[in-house]
Amino acid sequence: MFKVGSIFIPVTDVKKSSEWYEKYLGAKEIDSWEDGAGFYLPIGSTQLALVKVEFSQPTEFFINENKKKSYYNFVVDDIEAAYQHFNAANITTTEIDAYGDMKFFDFFDLDGNPFSVVNEVTSSPYHSQHIRQLQENEYKGAGS
C-alpha cells in the first residue's frame, strides 16, 4: 500500500545543488519550482527533491554524543568504484568501513548533507532480491 515516494533534501542553492546531483549521482530533473527541484535516479522509483532553505541543515541524527548517522543511503553493487568516483571528484567522504560482509562509507553534498553508500550483500536480509521475495509472498498471501 505504501512506498517511499520522495526524499526531501535541504539545500541553500538549488541551481548549484541541482548541477551537483546531476553530475555526481546521475540524477535527472523531473520538474522545478521557485524554491526547489525534483529528480529521479537511473535505478529505482524513489525521487529526490531539493528544497531551498536559508541555512544548511544537514540530514543526520545523533546515535549518541559521539556518533552521527545519515538519514538516507544509496545502495551500490561496487563499493570501491563508488568510493573512487567521489574521491576522484574531490568530494568529501569517510573511509570505507565494514560491518560483517557489508561495506559502507559516507559522502557529503555541497551543503554538508551526509549520505551513506552501502554495497548489496546477497546474504543480507535487506538485500533487494530478498525484499522483493518478501513483497511477493505478502502479495500472494493477501490474494488468498
mmCIF file of C-alpha atoms in Angstrom:
data_model
loop_
_atom_site.group_PDB
_atom_site.id
_atom_site.type_symbol
_atom_site.label_atom_id
_atom_site.label_comp_id
_atom_site.label_asym_id
_atom_site.label_seq_id
_atom_site.Cartn_x
_atom_site.Cartn_y
_atom_site.Cartn_z
ATOM 1 C CA MET A 1 0.000 0.000 0.000
ATOM 2 C CA PHE A 2 2.794 2.459 0.854
ATOM 3 C CA LYS A 3 6.222 3.065 -0.669
ATOM 4 C CA VAL A 4 8.759 5.839 -0.292
ATOM 5 C CA GLY A 5 7.980 8.427 -2.941
ATOM 6 C CA SER A 6 10.446 11.257 -2.415
ATOM 7 C CA ILE A 7 13.328 12.186 -0.184
ATOM 8 C CA PHE A 8 13.451 15.910 0.567
ATOM 9 C CA ILE A 9 16.943 17.379 0.876
ATOM 10 C CA PRO A 10 17.551 20.889 2.260
ATOM 11 C CA VAL A 11 19.922 22.953 0.090
ATOM 12 C CA THR A 12 20.957 26.600 0.163
ATOM 13 C CA ASP A 13 21.421 26.953 -3.612
ATOM 14 C CA VAL A 14 19.006 24.908 -5.730
ATOM 15 C CA LYS A 15 20.761 25.669 -9.030
ATOM 16 C CA LYS A 16 24.260 24.684 -7.859
ATOM 17 C CA SER A 17 22.933 21.670 -5.954
ATOM 18 C CA SER A 18 20.890 20.537 -8.958
ATOM 19 C CA GLU A 19 24.011 20.588 -11.103
ATOM 20 C CA TRP A 20 25.936 18.692 -8.404
ATOM 21 C CA TYR A 21 23.289 15.952 -8.015
ATOM 22 C CA GLU A 22 23.053 15.584 -11.795
ATOM 23 C CA LYS A 23 26.826 15.355 -12.225
ATOM 24 C CA TYR A 24 27.748 13.108 -9.281
ATOM 25 C CA LEU A 25 24.624 10.988 -8.719
ATOM 26 C CA GLY A 26 23.298 10.856 -12.270
ATOM 27 C CA ALA A 27 20.024 12.449 -11.129
ATOM 28 C CA LYS A 28 17.669 13.612 -13.888
ATOM 29 C CA GLU A 29 15.380 16.588 -13.362
ATOM 30 C CA ILE A 30 11.640 15.936 -13.424
ATOM 31 C CA ASP A 31 10.466 19.450 -12.661
ATOM 32 C CA SER A 32 11.493 22.609 -10.863
ATOM 33 C CA TRP A 33 9.634 25.314 -8.994
ATOM 34 C CA GLU A 34 10.549 28.609 -7.369
ATOM 35 C CA ASP A 35 12.267 27.103 -4.319
ATOM 36 C CA GLY A 36 13.119 23.578 -5.402
ATOM 37 C CA ALA A 37 13.584 20.872 -7.980
ATOM 38 C CA GLY A 38 12.566 17.223 -8.256
ATOM 39 C CA PHE A 39 14.742 14.428 -9.635
ATOM 40 C CA TYR A 40 14.711 10.730 -10.359
ATOM 41 C CA LEU A 41 17.698 8.384 -10.293
ATOM 42 C CA PRO A 42 18.610 5.957 -13.091
ATOM 43 C CA ILE A 43 17.588 2.981 -10.910
ATOM 44 C CA GLY A 44 14.651 2.655 -8.508
ATOM 45 C CA SER A 45 11.472 4.623 -8.049
ATOM 46 C CA THR A 46 12.326 6.877 -5.101
ATOM 47 C CA GLN A 47 12.625 10.506 -6.137
ATOM 48 C CA LEU A 48 14.788 13.285 -4.722
ATOM 49 C CA ALA A 49 13.523 16.804 -4.082
ATOM 50 C CA LEU A 50 15.968 19.621 -3.420
ATOM 51 C CA VAL A 51 14.277 22.282 -1.322
ATOM 52 C CA LYS A 52 15.696 25.797 -0.785
ATOM 53 C CA VAL A 53 16.489 26.635 2.846
ATOM 54 C CA GLU A 54 18.044 29.759 4.388
ATOM 55 C CA PHE A 55 20.961 27.917 6.017
ATOM 56 C CA SER A 56 22.499 24.433 5.864
ATOM 57 C CA GLN A 57 20.557 21.839 7.850
ATOM 58 C CA PRO A 58 22.438 18.555 7.458
ATOM 59 C CA THR A 59 20.269 15.461 7.182
ATOM 60 C CA GLU A 60 21.636 13.466 10.106
ATOM 61 C CA PHE A 61 20.813 12.430 13.641
ATOM 62 C CA PHE A 62 22.843 11.546 16.720
ATOM 63 C CA ILE A 63 23.061 7.911 17.824
ATOM 64 C CA ASN A 64 24.995 9.062 20.866
ATOM 65 C CA GLU A 65 27.028 12.162 21.713
ATOM 66 C CA ASN A 66 29.976 10.996 19.580
ATOM 67 C CA LYS A 67 28.302 9.261 16.652
ATOM 68 C CA LYS A 68 26.063 10.687 13.922
ATOM 69 C CA LYS A 69 24.111 8.800 11.246
ATOM 70 C CA SER A 70 22.702 9.995 7.933
ATOM 71 C CA TYR A 71 19.002 9.539 7.276
ATOM 72 C CA TYR A 72 19.485 8.127 3.784
ATOM 73 C CA ASN A 73 21.734 5.678 1.997
ATOM 74 C CA PHE A 74 22.417 4.711 -1.564
ATOM 75 C CA VAL A 75 22.888 1.054 -2.495
ATOM 76 C CA VAL A 76 25.622 0.107 -4.965
ATOM 77 C CA ASP A 77 26.962 -3.145 -6.359
ATOM 78 C CA ASP A 78 30.588 -1.957 -6.395
ATOM 79 C CA ILE A 79 31.505 0.000 -3.279
ATOM 80 C CA GLU A 80 35.112 0.530 -4.386
ATOM 81 C CA ALA A 81 34.026 2.093 -7.700
ATOM 82 C CA ALA A 82 31.567 4.393 -5.903
ATOM 83 C CA TYR A 83 34.263 5.418 -3.431
ATOM 84 C CA GLN A 84 36.728 6.186 -6.232
ATOM 85 C CA HIS A 85 34.021 8.112 -8.125
ATOM 86 C CA PHE A 86 33.568 10.558 -5.239
ATOM 87 C CA ASN A 87 37.240 10.794 -4.305
ATOM 88 C CA ALA A 88 38.298 11.447 -7.915
ATOM 89 C CA ALA A 89 35.879 14.405 -7.880
ATOM 90 C CA ASN A 90 37.327 15.692 -4.559
ATOM 91 C CA ILE A 91 34.025 15.107 -2.772
ATOM 92 C CA THR A 92 34.453 14.661 0.968
ATOM 93 C CA THR A 93 33.989 11.054 2.072
ATOM 94 C CA THR A 94 34.650 8.973 5.136
ATOM 95 C CA GLU A 95 36.828 5.883 4.865
ATOM 96 C CA ILE A 96 35.221 2.631 3.742
ATOM 97 C CA ASP A 97 34.167 0.675 6.817
ATOM 98 C CA ALA A 98 32.706 -2.801 7.214
ATOM 99 C CA TYR A 99 30.029 -4.495 9.269
ATOM 100 C CA GLY A 100 30.311 -8.204 8.599
ATOM 101 C CA ASP A 101 30.241 -8.616 4.809
ATOM 102 C CA MET A 102 28.628 -5.215 4.258
ATOM 103 C CA LYS A 103 30.875 -2.263 3.395
ATOM 104 C CA PHE A 104 29.867 1.366 3.625
ATOM 105 C CA PHE A 105 31.080 4.957 3.615
ATOM 106 C CA ASP A 106 29.548 8.412 3.773
ATOM 107 C CA PHE A 107 29.823 11.301 1.323
ATOM 108 C CA PHE A 108 28.688 14.902 1.668
ATOM 109 C CA ASP A 109 26.918 17.232 -0.754
ATOM 110 C CA LEU A 110 27.546 20.983 -1.182
ATOM 111 C CA ASP A 111 25.567 21.813 1.994
ATOM 112 C CA GLY A 112 27.246 19.141 4.098
ATOM 113 C CA ASN A 113 24.289 16.756 3.876
ATOM 114 C CA PRO A 114 25.688 13.292 4.621
ATOM 115 C CA PHE A 115 24.616 10.208 2.690
ATOM 116 C CA SER A 116 25.763 6.653 3.228
ATOM 117 C CA VAL A 117 26.726 4.336 0.409
ATOM 118 C CA VAL A 118 26.386 0.604 1.082
ATOM 119 C CA ASN A 119 27.105 -2.452 -1.011
ATOM 120 C CA GLU A 120 24.456 -5.092 -1.556
ATOM 121 C CA VAL A 121 25.376 -8.339 0.177
ATOM 122 C CA THR A 122 23.269 -11.191 -1.165
ATOM 123 C CA SER A 123 23.202 -12.946 2.225
ATOM 124 C CA SER A 124 21.731 -9.855 3.924
ATOM 125 C CA PRO A 125 18.049 -9.900 4.884
ATOM 126 C CA TYR A 126 17.998 -6.328 3.485
ATOM 127 C CA HIS A 127 19.257 -7.276 0.010
ATOM 128 C CA SER A 128 16.865 -6.035 -2.695
ATOM 129 C CA GLN A 129 16.174 -9.554 -4.030
ATOM 130 C CA HIS A 130 15.259 -10.774 -0.544
ATOM 131 C CA ILE A 131 12.949 -7.805 -0.026
ATOM 132 C CA ARG A 132 11.274 -8.419 -3.409
ATOM 133 C CA GLN A 133 10.661 -12.036 -2.361
ATOM 134 C CA LEU A 134 9.111 -10.900 0.909
ATOM 135 C CA GLN A 135 6.911 -8.451 -1.005
ATOM 136 C CA GLU A 136 5.825 -11.100 -3.496
ATOM 137 C CA ASN A 137 4.997 -13.528 -0.685
ATOM 138 C CA GLU A 138 2.963 -10.838 1.072
ATOM 139 C CA TYR A 139 1.109 -10.036 -2.158
ATOM 140 C CA LYS A 140 0.367 -13.715 -2.802
ATOM 141 C CA GLY A 141 -0.827 -14.147 0.792
ATOM 142 C CA ALA A 142 -3.135 -11.139 0.502
ATOM 143 C CA GLY A 143 -4.726 -12.603 -2.617
ATOM 144 C CA SER A 144 -5.678 -15.876 -0.914
#
